[in-house]
């Protein structure tokens, strides 16, 4: 079992370059099977979720080469439309393949998805939307079986703006004749990126970034080379780390607009944040005044994927803060681990009250999901003494070489 050993207390100084966004790359990889031609994705991080998606696509018959930061996908031989449980359980994003497989093969058999345990994570909105497109769906023995012999365009209203359901329905409707309208859809930057990617391949989609997306069916898509948007959550994690630890950190290759909700929170602390084009420079003296209230929301609100990291920051801030988690119901699991380091946190349902303590004390803790795991590393960076973070395979899902990146900033972290 791999773990991080952290000796806390160092300020962070230095520069990092942010790579492509996991939450864009995974649906773009799923979308690649909509063409027989070659797709090249640039600036892809080395993270295990990308490896899992490669395994799934190879299981479908795709040929994939990884060359440096490029992922080269050849789907000319992709002939299977089934994703077995052994592969689907590795990755929740395997559910995006439902839409892609239906578009390519007119049928799909996909085991229920896996991913981090951060709540119920149902897929009812995906299923309802696909049924409205005339797709026949049966749920049998842990599998979702679909065929789309009678697929038709539709006007679909999502019960809530699910990112995955919006992406799945865009992928499922690309080749359906006529105009499909998806209302109350998610507005996340990754949705805009998927629209841009598909349109570059020859699709006709508009509206991404607003709450209504219109997909006009086309006959064929072609291969492309594409650079996905930078990872706003990874960038946000390093900004929070710098705010907590103190120091001067510059991030490049970022889209600051994508993390404006975090920058707005940081501007209420004593940190100084400077933005210049795709660069963000943060200067911090360390321990901050508590942020009074943080509520996670759909984009452009504060992202649930940065909630655990901002909680870690609040544990050592001056004063009391309240975090309301509106997206995933069990995303406060990490609080019990932060408490082992001396944090003072009370949880009641979807609300966490954090009374900042003067210092955390190093201890052994374990990650139970990707972002929660990252927050434990951040807490370890400010804790007095040595912390050990176990089960870091969760962190590897979405952060490339977290310890190496933090070492570049002068942190005392090593992976064993
Ligand atoms: C995506 C992101 C994840 C992020 C989340 C919210 C990827 C690979 N993952 O996950 O990192 O935390 O968006 O920004 O892009 N829901 C239903 N029924 C459904 C679908 C969703 O009730 O059919 C609920 C979920 O339980 C959750 C909320 O909708 O409470 C948001 O989920 P959703 O936007 O679908 O998240 P994901 O696409 O799974």
Short mmCIF file of C-alpha atoms and ligand atoms in Angstrom, two decimals:
data_model
loop_
_atom_site.label_atom_id
_atom_site.label_comp_id
_atom_site.label_asym_id
_atom_site.label_seq_id
_atom_site.Cartn_x
_atom_site.Cartn_y
_atom_site.Cartn_z
CA UNK A 1 0.00 0.00 0.00
CA UNK A 2 1.41 3.37 -1.01
CA UNK A 3 1.28 6.38 1.28
CA UNK A 4 2.47 9.96 1.61
CA UNK A 5 4.74 10.96 4.47
CA UNK A 6 4.57 14.67 5.13
CA UNK A 7 6.61 16.83 7.47
CA UNK A 8 4.50 19.93 7.80
CA UNK A 9 5.37 23.53 8.37
CA UNK A 10 7.13 24.66 5.17
CA UNK A 11 5.83 27.64 3.20
CA UNK A 12 5.28 26.95 -0.51
CA UNK A 13 7.34 28.83 -3.08
CA UNK A 14 7.63 28.23 -6.78
CA UNK A 15 5.78 27.68 -10.02
CA UNK A 16 3.63 24.86 -11.43
CA UNK A 17 2.06 24.24 -14.79
CA UNK A 18 -1.50 22.95 -14.82
CA UNK A 19 -2.35 20.09 -17.19
CA UNK A 20 -5.55 19.06 -18.91
CA UNK A 21 -8.72 18.57 -16.86
CA UNK A 22 -9.57 15.01 -15.87
CA UNK A 23 -13.27 15.79 -16.04
CA UNK A 24 -12.89 16.98 -19.63
CA UNK A 25 -10.50 14.29 -20.84
CA UNK A 26 -12.68 11.37 -19.69
CA UNK A 27 -15.81 12.40 -21.65
CA UNK A 28 -13.62 13.43 -24.62
CA UNK A 29 -12.08 9.95 -24.63
CA UNK A 30 -15.58 8.48 -24.52
CA UNK A 31 -16.57 10.81 -27.38
CA UNK A 32 -13.61 9.64 -29.47
CA UNK A 33 -15.43 6.39 -30.29
CA UNK A 34 -17.88 8.42 -32.38
CA UNK A 35 -15.31 8.38 -35.19
CA UNK A 36 -13.33 5.66 -36.98
CA UNK A 37 -10.50 8.11 -37.51
CA UNK A 38 -7.61 8.94 -35.17
CA UNK A 39 -8.15 11.26 -32.21
CA UNK A 40 -5.19 12.88 -30.46
CA UNK A 41 -5.61 14.50 -27.06
CA UNK A 42 -2.76 16.77 -25.93
CA UNK A 43 -1.63 17.80 -22.44
CA UNK A 44 -3.17 14.77 -20.70
CA UNK A 45 -1.99 14.19 -17.13
CA UNK A 46 -0.67 10.83 -15.98
CA UNK A 47 -3.52 9.91 -13.66
CA UNK A 48 -5.10 6.56 -12.98
CA UNK A 49 -8.59 7.61 -14.18
CA UNK A 50 -7.10 8.13 -17.66
CA UNK A 51 -5.47 4.66 -17.39
CA UNK A 52 -8.86 3.18 -16.43
CA UNK A 53 -10.54 4.85 -19.41
CA UNK A 54 -7.77 3.53 -21.68
CA UNK A 55 -8.41 0.00 -20.33
CA UNK A 56 -12.13 0.37 -21.00
CA UNK A 57 -11.61 1.64 -24.55
CA UNK A 58 -9.07 -1.11 -25.26
CA UNK A 59 -11.66 -3.61 -24.02
CA UNK A 60 -13.99 -2.21 -26.70
CA UNK A 61 -11.36 -2.84 -29.38
CA UNK A 62 -9.69 0.61 -29.56
CA UNK A 63 -5.94 0.89 -30.07
CA UNK A 64 -4.37 3.52 -27.82
CA UNK A 65 -0.85 4.88 -27.62
CA UNK A 66 0.38 7.20 -24.91
CA UNK A 67 3.26 9.33 -26.03
CA UNK A 68 4.39 11.84 -23.41
CA UNK A 69 1.35 13.98 -22.70
CA UNK A 70 -0.46 12.85 -25.87
CA UNK A 71 -3.10 10.14 -25.90
CA UNK A 72 -3.57 8.80 -29.44
CA UNK A 73 -6.77 6.84 -29.96
CA UNK A 74 -7.49 4.72 -33.02
CA UNK A 75 -11.09 3.51 -32.99
CA UNK A 76 -11.14 2.04 -36.49
CA UNK A 77 -11.33 -1.50 -35.04
CA UNK A 78 -13.66 -0.71 -32.13
CA UNK A 79 -16.30 -3.41 -32.47
CA UNK A 80 -17.60 -4.23 -28.97
CA UNK A 81 -20.50 -2.52 -27.24
CA UNK A 82 -20.22 -4.12 -23.79
CA UNK A 83 -18.34 -2.85 -20.73
CA UNK A 84 -18.00 -5.58 -18.10
CA UNK A 85 -18.34 -4.89 -14.36
CA UNK A 86 -14.61 -5.50 -13.77
CA UNK A 87 -13.81 -2.38 -15.86
CA UNK A 88 -16.86 -0.19 -15.18
CA UNK A 89 -16.41 -0.36 -11.41
CA UNK A 90 -13.02 1.36 -11.72
CA UNK A 91 -14.52 4.50 -13.14
CA UNK A 92 -17.85 6.27 -12.79
CA UNK A 93 -17.21 7.99 -16.11
CA UNK A 94 -17.70 4.64 -17.84
CA UNK A 95 -21.37 5.68 -17.84
CA UNK A 96 -20.57 8.34 -20.51
CA UNK A 97 -19.82 5.46 -22.80
CA UNK A 98 -23.52 4.58 -22.86
CA UNK A 99 -24.22 7.63 -25.04
CA UNK A 100 -21.14 7.06 -27.23
CA UNK A 101 -21.72 3.33 -27.66
CA UNK A 102 -25.36 3.90 -28.59
CA UNK A 103 -24.32 6.48 -31.17
CA UNK A 104 -21.71 4.14 -32.64
CA UNK A 105 -23.25 0.65 -32.38
CA UNK A 106 -26.97 1.39 -31.80
CA UNK A 107 -26.72 -0.82 -28.69
CA UNK A 108 -24.82 -0.92 -25.43
CA UNK A 109 -24.41 -3.09 -22.36
CA UNK A 110 -22.67 -1.28 -19.50
CA UNK A 111 -22.22 -2.45 -15.92
CA UNK A 112 -23.27 0.03 -13.24
CA UNK A 113 -20.44 2.54 -12.77
CA UNK A 114 -18.00 2.78 -9.89
CA UNK A 115 -15.89 5.78 -8.83
CA UNK A 116 -15.46 7.52 -5.49
CA UNK A 117 -17.92 6.84 -2.70
CA UNK A 118 -19.24 10.38 -2.20
CA UNK A 119 -22.96 9.77 -1.97
CA UNK A 120 -25.72 7.91 -3.73
CA UNK A 121 -24.64 9.03 -7.23
CA UNK A 122 -27.71 7.62 -9.01
CA UNK A 123 -28.00 7.61 -12.81
CA UNK A 124 -31.77 8.00 -13.07
CA UNK A 125 -31.46 11.33 -14.96
CA UNK A 126 -29.21 9.67 -17.57
CA UNK A 127 -31.69 6.80 -17.99
CA UNK A 128 -34.79 9.02 -18.17
CA UNK A 129 -33.14 11.29 -20.77
CA UNK A 130 -32.01 8.35 -22.91
CA UNK A 131 -35.53 6.87 -22.79
CA UNK A 132 -36.90 10.20 -24.05
CA UNK A 133 -34.60 9.80 -27.05
CA UNK A 134 -36.52 6.59 -27.82
CA UNK A 135 -33.77 4.34 -26.49
CA UNK A 136 -35.05 1.09 -24.98
CA UNK A 137 -33.39 0.41 -21.64
CA UNK A 138 -33.52 -2.58 -19.32
CA UNK A 139 -31.68 -2.84 -16.04
CA UNK A 140 -30.67 -6.46 -15.46
CA UNK A 141 -28.19 -8.17 -13.12
CA UNK A 142 -26.09 -5.06 -12.50
CA UNK A 143 -26.07 -4.14 -16.20
CA UNK A 144 -27.81 -1.43 -18.20
CA UNK A 145 -28.88 -2.87 -21.56
CA UNK A 146 -29.84 -0.40 -24.28
CA UNK A 147 -30.75 -0.41 -27.92
CA UNK A 148 -31.64 2.53 -30.06
CA UNK A 149 -33.31 1.09 -33.13
CA UNK A 150 -36.13 3.63 -32.71
CA UNK A 151 -34.07 6.60 -31.55
CA UNK A 152 -35.61 10.00 -32.23
CA UNK A 153 -34.81 13.58 -31.38
CA UNK A 154 -36.59 14.99 -28.33
CA UNK A 155 -37.05 17.98 -26.06
CA UNK A 156 -35.67 16.86 -22.70
CA UNK A 157 -35.84 18.67 -19.36
CA UNK A 158 -33.37 17.35 -16.78
CA UNK A 159 -34.62 17.08 -13.18
CA UNK A 160 -31.37 18.70 -12.09
CA UNK A 161 -28.33 19.94 -14.00
CA UNK A 162 -26.26 16.75 -13.83
CA UNK A 163 -22.86 17.07 -15.52
CA UNK A 164 -22.69 13.41 -16.51
CA UNK A 165 -26.29 13.23 -17.77
CA UNK A 166 -25.81 16.39 -19.89
CA UNK A 167 -22.65 14.91 -21.43
CA UNK A 168 -24.25 11.51 -21.99
CA UNK A 169 -27.25 13.00 -23.76
CA UNK A 170 -25.04 15.19 -25.97
CA UNK A 171 -23.10 12.06 -26.94
CA UNK A 172 -26.23 9.97 -27.50
CA UNK A 173 -27.94 12.53 -29.73
CA UNK A 174 -25.05 13.55 -32.05
CA UNK A 175 -26.26 11.27 -34.90
CA UNK A 176 -30.01 11.38 -34.22
CA UNK A 177 -31.82 13.08 -37.10
CA UNK A 178 -33.52 16.39 -36.26
CA UNK A 179 -33.06 18.71 -33.32
CA UNK A 180 -32.59 17.45 -29.73
CA UNK A 181 -33.00 20.05 -27.01
CA UNK A 182 -31.57 19.45 -23.51
CA UNK A 183 -32.96 21.88 -20.94
CA UNK A 184 -31.84 22.57 -17.38
CA UNK A 185 -28.47 21.16 -18.40
CA UNK A 186 -25.19 21.58 -16.52
CA UNK A 187 -23.13 24.68 -17.41
CA UNK A 188 -19.70 23.46 -16.27
CA UNK A 189 -16.67 24.43 -18.43
CA UNK A 190 -16.20 20.71 -19.19
CA UNK A 191 -19.57 20.73 -21.01
CA UNK A 192 -18.42 23.67 -23.14
CA UNK A 193 -15.21 21.76 -23.86
CA UNK A 194 -17.16 18.67 -24.96
CA UNK A 195 -19.29 20.81 -27.30
CA UNK A 196 -16.14 22.39 -28.77
CA UNK A 197 -14.50 18.97 -29.22
CA UNK A 198 -17.57 17.44 -30.89
CA UNK A 199 -18.12 20.47 -33.14
CA UNK A 200 -14.47 20.33 -34.23
CA UNK A 201 -15.18 16.69 -35.18
CA UNK A 202 -18.10 17.88 -37.31
CA UNK A 203 -21.06 17.85 -34.88
CA UNK A 204 -23.66 20.62 -34.76
CA UNK A 205 -24.20 21.57 -31.13
CA UNK A 206 -24.86 24.96 -29.59
CA UNK A 207 -25.76 26.41 -26.21
CA UNK A 208 -23.17 24.71 -23.95
CA UNK A 209 -22.42 26.97 -21.00
CA UNK A 210 -26.08 28.04 -20.87
CA UNK A 211 -28.96 25.98 -19.51
CA UNK A 212 -30.24 24.91 -22.95
CA UNK A 213 -28.20 22.83 -25.39
CA UNK A 214 -29.41 22.12 -28.93
CA UNK A 215 -27.97 19.17 -30.86
CA UNK A 216 -28.70 18.88 -34.58
CA UNK A 217 -28.00 15.37 -35.82
CA UNK A 218 -25.18 14.88 -38.35
CA UNK A 219 -24.21 11.74 -40.32
CA UNK A 220 -20.54 11.42 -39.50
CA UNK A 221 -17.72 12.77 -37.31
CA UNK A 222 -14.01 12.85 -38.18
CA UNK A 223 -10.78 12.52 -36.19
CA UNK A 224 -9.10 15.58 -34.65
CA UNK A 225 -6.24 16.77 -32.47
CA UNK A 226 -7.44 18.61 -29.41
CA UNK A 227 -6.12 20.22 -26.23
CA UNK A 228 -8.60 19.96 -23.34
CA UNK A 229 -9.18 22.82 -20.90
CA UNK A 230 -6.85 23.05 -17.88
CA UNK A 231 -7.85 21.30 -14.67
CA UNK A 232 -9.60 23.94 -12.56
CA UNK A 233 -9.83 21.61 -9.55
CA UNK A 234 -6.12 20.76 -9.53
CA UNK A 235 -5.33 24.50 -9.92
CA UNK A 236 -7.74 25.29 -7.07
CA UNK A 237 -6.13 22.66 -4.85
CA UNK A 238 -2.67 24.26 -5.26
CA UNK A 239 -4.08 27.75 -4.63
CA UNK A 240 -5.67 26.56 -1.39
CA UNK A 241 -2.42 24.81 -0.42
CA UNK A 242 -0.51 28.08 -0.91
CA UNK A 243 -3.14 30.07 1.00
CA UNK A 244 -2.88 27.66 3.97
CA UNK A 245 0.88 27.18 4.04
CA UNK A 246 1.92 30.71 3.14
CA UNK A 247 4.44 31.61 0.44
CA UNK A 248 4.38 32.67 -3.21
CA UNK A 249 3.05 30.26 -5.82
CA UNK A 250 2.54 30.90 -9.51
CA UNK A 251 0.32 28.63 -11.60
CA UNK A 252 0.48 28.75 -15.38
CA UNK A 253 -1.77 27.21 -18.02
CA UNK A 254 -4.89 28.04 -15.99
CA UNK A 255 -8.21 29.53 -17.04
CA UNK A 256 -8.80 31.91 -14.07
CA UNK A 257 -12.45 32.42 -15.05
CA UNK A 258 -13.10 28.73 -14.36
CA UNK A 259 -12.15 29.16 -10.69
CA UNK A 260 -13.57 32.61 -10.12
CA UNK A 261 -15.71 31.31 -7.24
CA UNK A 262 -12.56 30.19 -5.38
CA UNK A 263 -10.64 33.37 -6.26
CA UNK A 264 -13.54 35.41 -4.90
CA UNK A 265 -13.34 33.47 -1.60
CA UNK A 266 -9.55 33.84 -1.42
CA UNK A 267 -9.89 37.58 -2.00
CA UNK A 268 -11.84 37.73 1.29
CA UNK A 269 -8.74 36.45 3.12
CA UNK A 270 -5.43 38.21 3.56
CA UNK A 271 -3.98 36.42 0.50
CA UNK A 272 -3.11 38.48 -2.54
CA UNK A 273 -4.16 36.94 -5.83
CA UNK A 274 -2.87 38.38 -9.12
CA UNK A 275 -4.18 37.20 -12.45
CA UNK A 276 -2.42 37.73 -15.77
CA UNK A 277 -3.81 35.91 -18.80
CA UNK A 278 -3.41 32.18 -18.03
CA UNK A 279 -1.32 32.75 -14.89
CA UNK A 280 -2.35 33.12 -11.28
CA UNK A 281 0.06 34.28 -8.61
CA UNK A 282 -0.91 33.86 -4.98
CA UNK A 283 0.96 35.40 -2.06
CA UNK A 284 0.00 34.34 1.43
CA UNK A 285 1.30 34.86 4.93
CA UNK A 286 -0.25 31.58 6.08
CA UNK A 287 -3.04 31.24 8.65
CA UNK A 288 -6.10 33.10 7.32
CA UNK A 289 -9.20 34.64 8.84
CA UNK A 290 -12.07 32.10 8.52
CA UNK A 291 -14.40 32.39 5.56
CA UNK A 292 -17.84 32.74 7.10
CA UNK A 293 -19.89 30.54 4.81
CA UNK A 294 -19.13 28.38 1.79
CA UNK A 295 -21.93 26.62 -0.09
CA UNK A 296 -21.20 24.22 -2.90
CA UNK A 297 -23.27 24.86 -6.01
CA UNK A 298 -23.47 24.00 -9.67
CA UNK A 299 -21.08 26.03 -11.88
CA UNK A 300 -20.37 28.94 -11.61
CA UNK A 301 -20.93 28.40 -7.89
CA UNK A 302 -18.30 27.01 -5.53
CA UNK A 303 -17.40 23.50 -6.80
CA UNK A 304 -18.10 20.47 -4.63
CA UNK A 305 -14.75 19.15 -5.89
CA UNK A 306 -12.96 21.89 -3.89
CA UNK A 307 -15.09 21.56 -0.76
CA UNK A 308 -12.80 19.14 1.11
CA UNK A 309 -9.71 21.22 0.33
CA UNK A 310 -11.31 24.48 1.53
CA UNK A 311 -12.46 22.60 4.65
CA UNK A 312 -8.82 21.69 5.35
CA UNK A 313 -7.96 25.40 5.05
CA UNK A 314 -10.75 26.37 7.45
CA UNK A 315 -9.50 23.94 10.12
CA UNK A 316 -6.48 26.20 10.71
CA UNK A 317 -8.10 29.57 10.03
CA UNK A 318 -8.92 32.18 12.66
CA UNK A 319 -12.59 31.98 13.64
CA UNK A 320 -15.54 29.75 12.75
CA UNK A 321 -16.81 28.86 9.33
CA UNK A 322 -19.78 26.96 7.95
CA UNK A 323 -19.70 24.76 4.86
CA UNK A 324 -22.94 23.63 3.22
CA UNK A 325 -22.57 20.70 0.78
CA UNK A 326 -25.44 20.89 -1.69
CA UNK A 327 -24.26 18.43 -4.35
CA UNK A 328 -23.10 15.14 -2.79
CA UNK A 329 -24.68 14.04 0.48
CA UNK A 330 -21.75 12.13 2.04
CA UNK A 331 -18.93 14.38 1.01
CA UNK A 332 -17.97 15.20 4.59
CA UNK A 333 -16.35 11.81 5.23
CA UNK A 334 -12.90 13.38 5.29
CA UNK A 335 -13.85 15.44 8.36
CA UNK A 336 -13.34 12.39 10.62
CA UNK A 337 -9.75 12.10 9.32
CA UNK A 338 -9.10 15.84 9.69
CA UNK A 339 -10.24 15.49 13.30
CA UNK A 340 -7.45 12.94 13.86
CA UNK A 341 -5.06 15.79 13.06
CA UNK A 342 -6.74 17.93 15.70
CA UNK A 343 -9.38 19.76 13.62
CA UNK A 344 -12.54 20.93 15.39
CA UNK A 345 -15.43 20.07 13.06
CA UNK A 346 -19.10 19.36 13.76
CA UNK A 347 -21.24 17.81 11.04
CA UNK A 348 -25.02 17.92 10.91
CA UNK A 349 -26.40 16.52 7.68
CA UNK A 350 -25.18 18.68 4.82
CA UNK A 351 -23.72 21.36 7.12
CA UNK A 352 -20.24 21.40 8.64
CA UNK A 353 -19.19 23.88 11.31
CA UNK A 354 -15.44 24.32 11.52
CA UNK A 355 -13.85 26.13 14.43
CA UNK A 356 -10.33 27.00 13.38
CA UNK A 357 -7.55 25.71 15.65
CA UNK A 358 -4.13 27.28 16.07
CA UNK A 359 -2.36 24.23 14.74
CA UNK A 360 -2.94 20.68 13.52
CA UNK A 361 -0.73 17.90 14.84
CA UNK A 362 0.68 15.20 12.53
CA UNK A 363 -1.11 11.81 12.61
CA UNK A 364 -1.87 8.80 10.43
CA UNK A 365 -4.95 9.30 8.26
CA UNK A 366 -6.52 7.55 5.27
CA UNK A 367 -8.07 8.90 2.07
CA UNK A 368 -11.54 7.63 1.18
CA UNK A 369 -12.08 9.63 -2.00
CA UNK A 370 -10.05 11.67 -4.49
CA UNK A 371 -10.63 15.25 -3.29
CA UNK A 372 -10.88 14.27 0.37
CA UNK A 373 -7.50 12.58 -0.02
CA UNK A 374 -5.99 15.77 -1.44
CA UNK A 375 -7.39 17.75 1.49
CA UNK A 376 -5.62 15.42 3.94
CA UNK A 377 -2.32 16.11 2.17
CA UNK A 378 -2.98 19.87 2.48
CA UNK A 379 -3.74 19.44 6.18
CA UNK A 380 -0.50 17.44 6.55
CA UNK A 381 1.42 20.32 4.96
CA UNK A 382 0.44 22.68 7.79
CA UNK A 383 0.37 20.13 10.62
CA UNK A 384 3.16 20.13 13.18
CA UNK A 385 5.34 17.02 12.91
CA UNK A 386 4.85 14.05 10.63
CA UNK A 387 1.60 12.98 8.97
CA UNK A 388 1.02 9.81 7.01
CA UNK A 389 -1.74 9.73 4.40
CA UNK A 390 -2.73 6.18 3.44
CA UNK A 391 -4.84 4.83 0.56
CA UNK A 392 -3.41 7.38 -1.84
CA UNK A 393 -4.62 5.40 -4.86
CA UNK A 394 -7.71 7.63 -4.55
CA UNK A 395 -5.52 10.72 -4.98
CA UNK A 396 -3.74 9.15 -7.98
CA UNK A 397 -7.10 9.09 -9.78
CA UNK A 398 -6.94 12.83 -10.38
CA UNK A 399 -3.56 14.32 -9.36
CA UNK A 400 -0.40 13.60 -11.31
CA UNK A 401 2.55 13.16 -8.96
CA UNK A 402 1.08 15.24 -6.15
CA UNK A 403 4.18 14.75 -3.98
CA UNK A 404 6.57 15.68 -6.82
CA UNK A 405 4.58 18.83 -7.62
CA UNK A 406 4.50 19.85 -3.96
CA UNK A 407 8.24 19.14 -3.62
CA UNK A 408 8.79 21.62 -6.48
CA UNK A 409 7.19 24.19 -4.18
CA UNK A 410 9.51 23.25 -1.32
CA UNK A 411 7.13 21.00 0.63
CA UNK A 412 8.55 18.09 2.60
CA UNK A 413 6.38 15.28 1.17
CA UNK A 414 7.44 11.90 -0.08
CA UNK A 415 5.68 8.91 -1.49
CA UNK A 416 6.62 5.47 -0.23
C1 LIG B 1 -19.20 15.25 -12.26
C2 LIG B 1 -17.72 15.25 -11.98
C3 LIG B 1 -17.44 15.27 -10.48
C4 LIG B 1 -18.15 16.45 -9.83
C5 LIG B 1 -19.63 16.46 -10.21
C6 LIG B 1 -20.36 17.70 -9.71
C7 LIG B 1 -16.81 14.02 -13.86
C8 LIG B 1 -16.11 12.81 -14.34
N1 LIG B 1 -17.13 14.06 -12.56
O1 LIG B 1 -19.72 14.06 -11.66
O2 LIG B 1 -16.03 15.39 -10.28
O3 LIG B 1 -18.04 16.33 -8.44
O4 LIG B 1 -19.78 16.41 -11.65
O5 LIG B 1 -19.77 18.84 -10.20
O6 LIG B 1 -17.05 14.96 -14.61
N2 LIG B 1 -27.69 12.97 -9.83
C9 LIG B 1 -28.90 12.33 -9.76
N3 LIG B 1 -29.26 11.51 -10.79
C10 LIG B 1 -28.47 11.34 -11.89
C11 LIG B 1 -27.23 12.03 -11.97
C12 LIG B 1 -26.87 12.85 -10.90
O7 LIG B 1 -29.63 12.45 -8.79
O8 LIG B 1 -28.85 10.59 -12.81
C13 LIG B 1 -27.26 13.84 -8.71
C14 LIG B 1 -26.02 13.33 -8.01
O9 LIG B 1 -26.32 12.37 -7.03
C15 LIG B 1 -25.47 14.60 -7.43
C16 LIG B 1 -25.83 15.67 -8.46
O10 LIG B 1 -26.86 15.09 -9.24
O11 LIG B 1 -26.14 14.89 -6.22
C17 LIG B 1 -24.70 16.08 -9.37
O12 LIG B 1 -24.19 14.95 -10.01
P1 LIG B 1 -23.54 15.03 -11.46
O13 LIG B 1 -23.51 16.45 -11.90
O14 LIG B 1 -24.21 14.03 -12.34
O15 LIG B 1 -22.05 14.55 -11.18
P2 LIG B 1 -21.19 13.57 -12.03
O16 LIG B 1 -21.42 13.80 -13.48
O17 LIG B 1 -21.28 12.20 -11.49
#
